[in-house]
Short mmCIF file of C-alpha atoms in Angstrom, two decimals:
data_model
loop_
_atom_site.label_atom_id
_atom_site.label_comp_id
_atom_site.label_asym_id
_atom_site.label_seq_id
_atom_site.Cartn_x
_atom_site.Cartn_y
_atom_site.Cartn_z
CA ALA M 1 0.03 0.03 -0.01
CA GLN M 2 1.15 3.51 -0.62
CA LYS M 3 0.55 6.55 1.55
CA VAL M 4 1.31 10.31 1.42
CA THR M 5 1.30 12.43 4.53
CA GLN M 6 1.22 16.19 4.43
CA ALA M 7 1.25 16.95 8.14
CA GLN M 8 0.82 20.74 7.70
CA THR M 9 -2.90 21.41 7.23
CA GLU M 10 -2.54 25.10 6.89
CA ILE M 11 0.44 27.58 6.80
CA SER M 12 0.13 31.33 7.07
CA VAL M 13 2.99 33.56 6.13
CA VAL M 14 3.63 37.26 5.27
CA GLU M 15 4.67 38.08 1.74
CA LYS M 16 8.40 37.68 1.01
CA GLU M 17 8.86 35.05 3.65
CA ASP M 18 10.26 31.68 2.67
CA VAL M 19 7.99 28.69 3.31
CA THR M 20 8.53 24.91 3.09
CA LEU M 21 5.72 22.45 2.54
CA ASP M 22 6.47 18.95 3.87
CA CYS M 23 5.58 15.68 2.16
CA VAL M 24 6.37 12.19 3.57
CA TYR M 25 5.58 9.11 1.63
CA GLU M 26 5.41 5.38 2.19
CA THR M 27 5.69 2.66 -0.42
CA ARG M 28 7.39 -0.72 -0.75
CA ASP M 29 8.22 -0.26 -4.39
CA THR M 30 11.74 0.70 -5.50
CA THR M 31 10.37 2.45 -8.56
CA TYR M 32 7.90 5.24 -7.92
CA TYR M 33 7.10 8.77 -8.90
CA LEU M 34 6.40 11.82 -6.86
CA PHE M 35 4.40 14.84 -7.83
CA TRP M 36 3.36 18.29 -6.56
CA TYR M 37 0.14 19.94 -7.71
CA LYS M 38 -1.22 23.47 -6.94
CA GLN M 39 -4.92 24.23 -6.49
CA PRO M 40 -5.44 28.01 -6.41
CA PRO M 41 -8.75 29.51 -5.08
CA SER M 42 -10.22 29.18 -8.60
CA GLY M 43 -10.26 25.40 -8.08
CA GLU M 44 -8.31 23.95 -10.93
CA LEU M 45 -5.46 21.56 -10.28
CA VAL M 46 -2.12 22.48 -11.90
CA PHE M 47 0.89 20.18 -12.20
CA LEU M 48 4.09 21.57 -10.74
CA ILE M 49 6.76 18.88 -10.82
CA ARG M 50 7.40 15.11 -11.18
CA ARG M 51 10.37 13.29 -9.74
CA ASN M 52 11.24 9.59 -10.15
CA SER M 53 12.70 7.48 -7.35
CA PHE M 54 16.04 7.14 -9.09
CA ASP M 55 16.66 10.87 -9.38
CA GLU M 56 17.51 12.45 -6.01
CA GLN M 57 18.76 15.71 -7.50
CA ASN M 58 17.10 18.74 -6.06
CA GLU M 59 15.34 20.96 -8.54
CA ILE M 60 14.87 24.72 -8.67
CA SER M 61 12.42 26.59 -10.84
CA GLY M 62 12.40 30.30 -10.20
CA ARG M 63 11.17 30.82 -6.65
CA TYR M 64 10.22 27.13 -6.30
CA SER M 65 12.56 24.35 -5.18
CA TRP M 66 12.10 20.72 -4.34
CA ASN M 67 14.16 18.59 -1.96
CA PHE M 68 13.86 14.77 -2.51
CA GLN M 69 15.47 12.60 0.18
CA LYS M 70 14.90 8.86 -0.13
CA SER M 71 16.63 8.31 3.24
CA THR M 72 13.76 10.08 5.03
CA SER M 73 11.07 9.35 2.34
CA SER M 74 10.45 12.99 1.95
CA PHE M 75 9.77 15.23 -1.04
CA ASN M 76 9.56 18.80 0.38
CA PHE M 77 8.63 21.92 -1.53
CA THR M 78 10.04 25.40 -0.71
CA ILE M 79 8.77 28.73 -2.00
CA THR M 80 11.32 31.50 -1.66
CA ALA M 81 10.10 35.06 -1.21
CA SER M 82 6.44 34.06 -1.20
CA GLN M 83 3.90 36.20 -2.97
CA VAL M 84 0.14 36.57 -2.51
CA VAL M 85 -0.34 34.65 -5.78
CA ASP M 86 1.18 31.64 -4.13
CA SER M 87 -1.86 31.32 -1.90
CA ALA M 88 -3.34 27.92 -2.80
CA VAL M 89 -3.72 24.35 -1.61
CA TYR M 90 -0.69 22.26 -2.53
CA PHE M 91 -0.94 18.52 -2.96
CA CYS M 92 1.84 15.97 -2.90
CA ALA M 93 1.14 12.72 -4.75
CA LEU M 94 2.91 9.33 -5.05
CA SER M 95 2.52 7.04 -8.01
CA ALA M 96 3.48 3.42 -7.50
CA VAL M 97 2.42 0.12 -9.03
CA VAL M 98 -0.99 -1.22 -8.19
CA SER M 99 -2.50 -4.57 -9.21
CA GLY M 100 -2.42 -4.89 -12.95
CA GLY M 101 0.91 -3.20 -13.30
CA SER M 102 -0.34 0.37 -13.66
CA TYR M 103 1.03 3.31 -11.76
CA ILE M 104 -1.95 5.01 -10.01
CA PRO M 105 -1.39 8.06 -7.90
CA THR M 106 -2.23 8.53 -4.24
CA PHE M 107 -2.64 12.11 -3.01
CA GLY M 108 -1.93 13.59 0.37
CA ARG M 109 -4.57 15.70 2.09
CA GLY M 110 -3.03 18.93 0.97
CA THR M 111 -1.53 21.93 2.71
CA SER M 112 -3.35 25.26 2.46
CA LEU M 113 -0.87 28.14 2.12
CA ILE M 114 -2.06 31.66 2.83
CA VAL M 115 0.32 34.46 1.96
CA HIS M 116 -0.68 37.80 3.52
CA PRO M 117 0.34 41.07 1.93
CA ASN W 1 -7.68 21.95 -27.71
CA ALA W 2 -10.07 21.89 -24.74
CA GLY W 3 -8.05 19.46 -22.55
CA VAL W 4 -10.28 17.84 -20.01
CA THR W 5 -13.87 18.98 -19.67
CA GLN W 6 -16.49 18.06 -17.22
CA THR W 7 -20.32 18.28 -17.46
CA PRO W 8 -22.15 19.63 -15.53
CA LYS W 9 -20.25 22.22 -13.47
CA PHE W 10 -22.88 22.26 -10.71
CA ARG W 11 -25.72 20.02 -9.69
CA VAL W 12 -28.16 19.70 -6.79
CA LEU W 13 -29.80 16.31 -6.24
CA LYS W 14 -32.34 14.98 -3.79
CA THR W 15 -31.51 11.82 -1.86
CA GLY W 16 -32.28 8.77 -4.00
CA GLN W 17 -31.99 10.50 -7.36
CA SER W 18 -29.53 9.30 -9.93
CA MET W 19 -27.24 11.21 -12.31
CA THR W 20 -24.29 10.83 -14.55
CA LEU W 21 -21.19 13.04 -14.68
CA LEU W 22 -19.44 13.24 -17.99
CA CYS W 23 -15.72 13.67 -18.48
CA ALA W 24 -14.23 14.19 -21.96
CA GLN W 25 -10.60 14.64 -23.04
CA ASP W 26 -9.21 15.49 -26.42
CA MET W 27 -5.58 14.57 -25.78
CA ASN W 28 -5.88 10.89 -26.80
CA HIS W 29 -4.96 9.80 -23.25
CA GLU W 30 -5.25 6.15 -22.35
CA TYR W 31 -5.68 6.70 -18.61
CA MET W 32 -8.64 8.45 -17.04
CA TYR W 33 -9.62 8.91 -13.36
CA TRP W 34 -12.46 10.16 -11.19
CA TYR W 35 -11.65 11.71 -7.79
CA ARG W 36 -13.70 13.31 -5.09
CA GLN W 37 -12.44 16.22 -3.01
CA ASP W 38 -13.80 16.82 0.45
CA PRO W 39 -12.52 19.38 3.03
CA GLY W 40 -9.46 18.13 4.79
CA MET W 41 -9.48 14.81 2.88
CA GLY W 42 -7.49 15.70 -0.16
CA LEU W 43 -8.26 13.90 -3.46
CA ARG W 44 -9.54 10.39 -3.15
CA LEU W 45 -9.74 8.09 -6.14
CA ILE W 46 -13.16 6.64 -6.91
CA HIS W 47 -12.53 4.69 -10.17
CA TYR W 48 -10.01 4.72 -12.92
CA SER W 49 -9.58 3.36 -16.40
CA VAL W 50 -6.44 2.28 -18.22
CA GLY W 51 -8.04 2.07 -21.57
CA GLU W 52 -11.27 1.94 -23.58
CA GLY W 53 -13.59 -0.70 -22.17
CA THR W 54 -11.67 -1.20 -18.94
CA THR W 55 -12.33 0.21 -15.50
CA ALA W 56 -11.03 -0.50 -11.97
CA LYS W 57 -11.95 0.49 -8.38
CA GLY W 58 -10.08 3.09 -6.51
CA GLU W 59 -10.02 3.97 -2.85
CA VAL W 60 -13.73 4.95 -2.40
CA PRO W 61 -15.76 3.16 -5.13
CA ASP W 62 -18.94 2.40 -3.10
CA GLY W 63 -22.08 4.10 -4.45
CA TYR W 64 -20.53 4.87 -7.83
CA ASN W 65 -20.31 3.14 -11.18
CA VAL W 66 -18.25 4.09 -14.22
CA SER W 67 -18.10 3.29 -17.89
CA ARG W 68 -15.47 3.88 -20.56
CA LEU W 69 -17.19 3.05 -23.82
CA LYS W 70 -15.16 5.53 -25.85
CA LYS W 71 -11.55 6.37 -25.28
CA GLN W 72 -12.22 10.07 -24.92
CA ASN W 73 -15.10 9.78 -22.40
CA PHE W 74 -15.27 8.57 -18.87
CA LEU W 75 -18.70 8.53 -17.15
CA LEU W 76 -19.31 8.49 -13.43
CA GLY W 77 -22.74 7.39 -12.32
CA LEU W 78 -24.57 7.72 -9.03
CA GLU W 79 -27.47 5.33 -8.99
CA SER W 80 -29.09 6.52 -5.74
CA ALA W 81 -27.49 9.65 -4.41
CA ALA W 82 -26.84 10.09 -0.70
CA PRO W 83 -25.90 13.22 1.28
CA SER W 84 -22.45 11.64 1.97
CA GLN W 85 -21.77 12.03 -1.80
CA THR W 86 -21.90 15.79 -1.58
CA SER W 87 -18.44 16.73 -2.88
CA VAL W 88 -16.41 18.27 -5.64
CA TYR W 89 -15.64 15.67 -8.33
CA PHE W 90 -12.59 15.91 -10.47
CA CYS W 91 -11.79 14.00 -13.63
CA ALA W 92 -8.29 13.58 -14.81
CA SER W 93 -6.43 11.93 -17.68
CA SER W 94 -2.80 10.93 -18.33
CA TYR W 95 -0.65 9.50 -21.13
CA ASP W 96 -0.19 5.77 -21.49
CA TRP W 97 3.56 6.22 -21.76
CA ASP W 98 5.21 4.20 -19.11
CA ARG W 99 1.95 2.97 -17.81
CA GLY W 100 0.55 6.26 -16.66
CA ARG W 101 3.64 7.61 -14.83
CA LEU W 102 3.36 11.04 -16.34
CA GLN W 103 1.47 13.83 -14.67
CA GLN W 104 -2.31 14.03 -14.75
CA PHE W 105 -4.38 16.72 -16.48
CA PHE W 106 -7.44 17.70 -14.51
CA GLY W 107 -10.84 18.95 -15.46
CA PRO W 108 -12.42 22.01 -13.77
CA GLY W 109 -14.44 19.96 -11.34
CA THR W 110 -18.19 19.37 -10.68
CA ARG W 111 -19.72 20.63 -7.46
CA LEU W 112 -22.47 18.19 -6.41
CA THR W 113 -24.84 18.75 -3.52
CA VAL W 114 -27.16 16.03 -2.34
CA LEU W 115 -30.03 17.16 -0.12
#
């Protein structure tokens, strides 16, 4: 069975602060994929990043960075110099093999980030 | 290129009524999914399909049925709606490449209220 835990239900910061969203996952598979999605107040879900289990390099995209550590089964997401437009619910997801051989994602419960001006 | 579309956007049902939610995608994706989103519960998988004519149960399938008669469409049915099925329903699709390992593309959601 696979599981994703996002222990932070809600985070509130002031604009320009850095913020890290935690994601801890559980799986017995050696091959798996991790994702982050953003859900702004408008409601749509937007893909941010995918990382496979064999690639532990950290990634940076503008103000966004991701830290993948297999040793602690974590895939954390940091926003540097947060902005009001970053206010959203962020979901971490794990895709591992289910019966039938397909990779089906499991989502965490999400972290609501509120950035105050 | 519309991506993933969902019909309807909003619906109010009375307990015991039935309805069908339609999901359509124009990206030729093999994989399609239905999720429900409830406050504090994240996205929970109801059913999914890995190809035309195939469906499988997800985490919370009870009270729902699905059909994938055409590759581009994935229908979610509620035979006898219950208040516990009040939720926002999202459809998603993904490529078949590497058995669905790529990211999912989501529809805009359907807000369903069961009275």
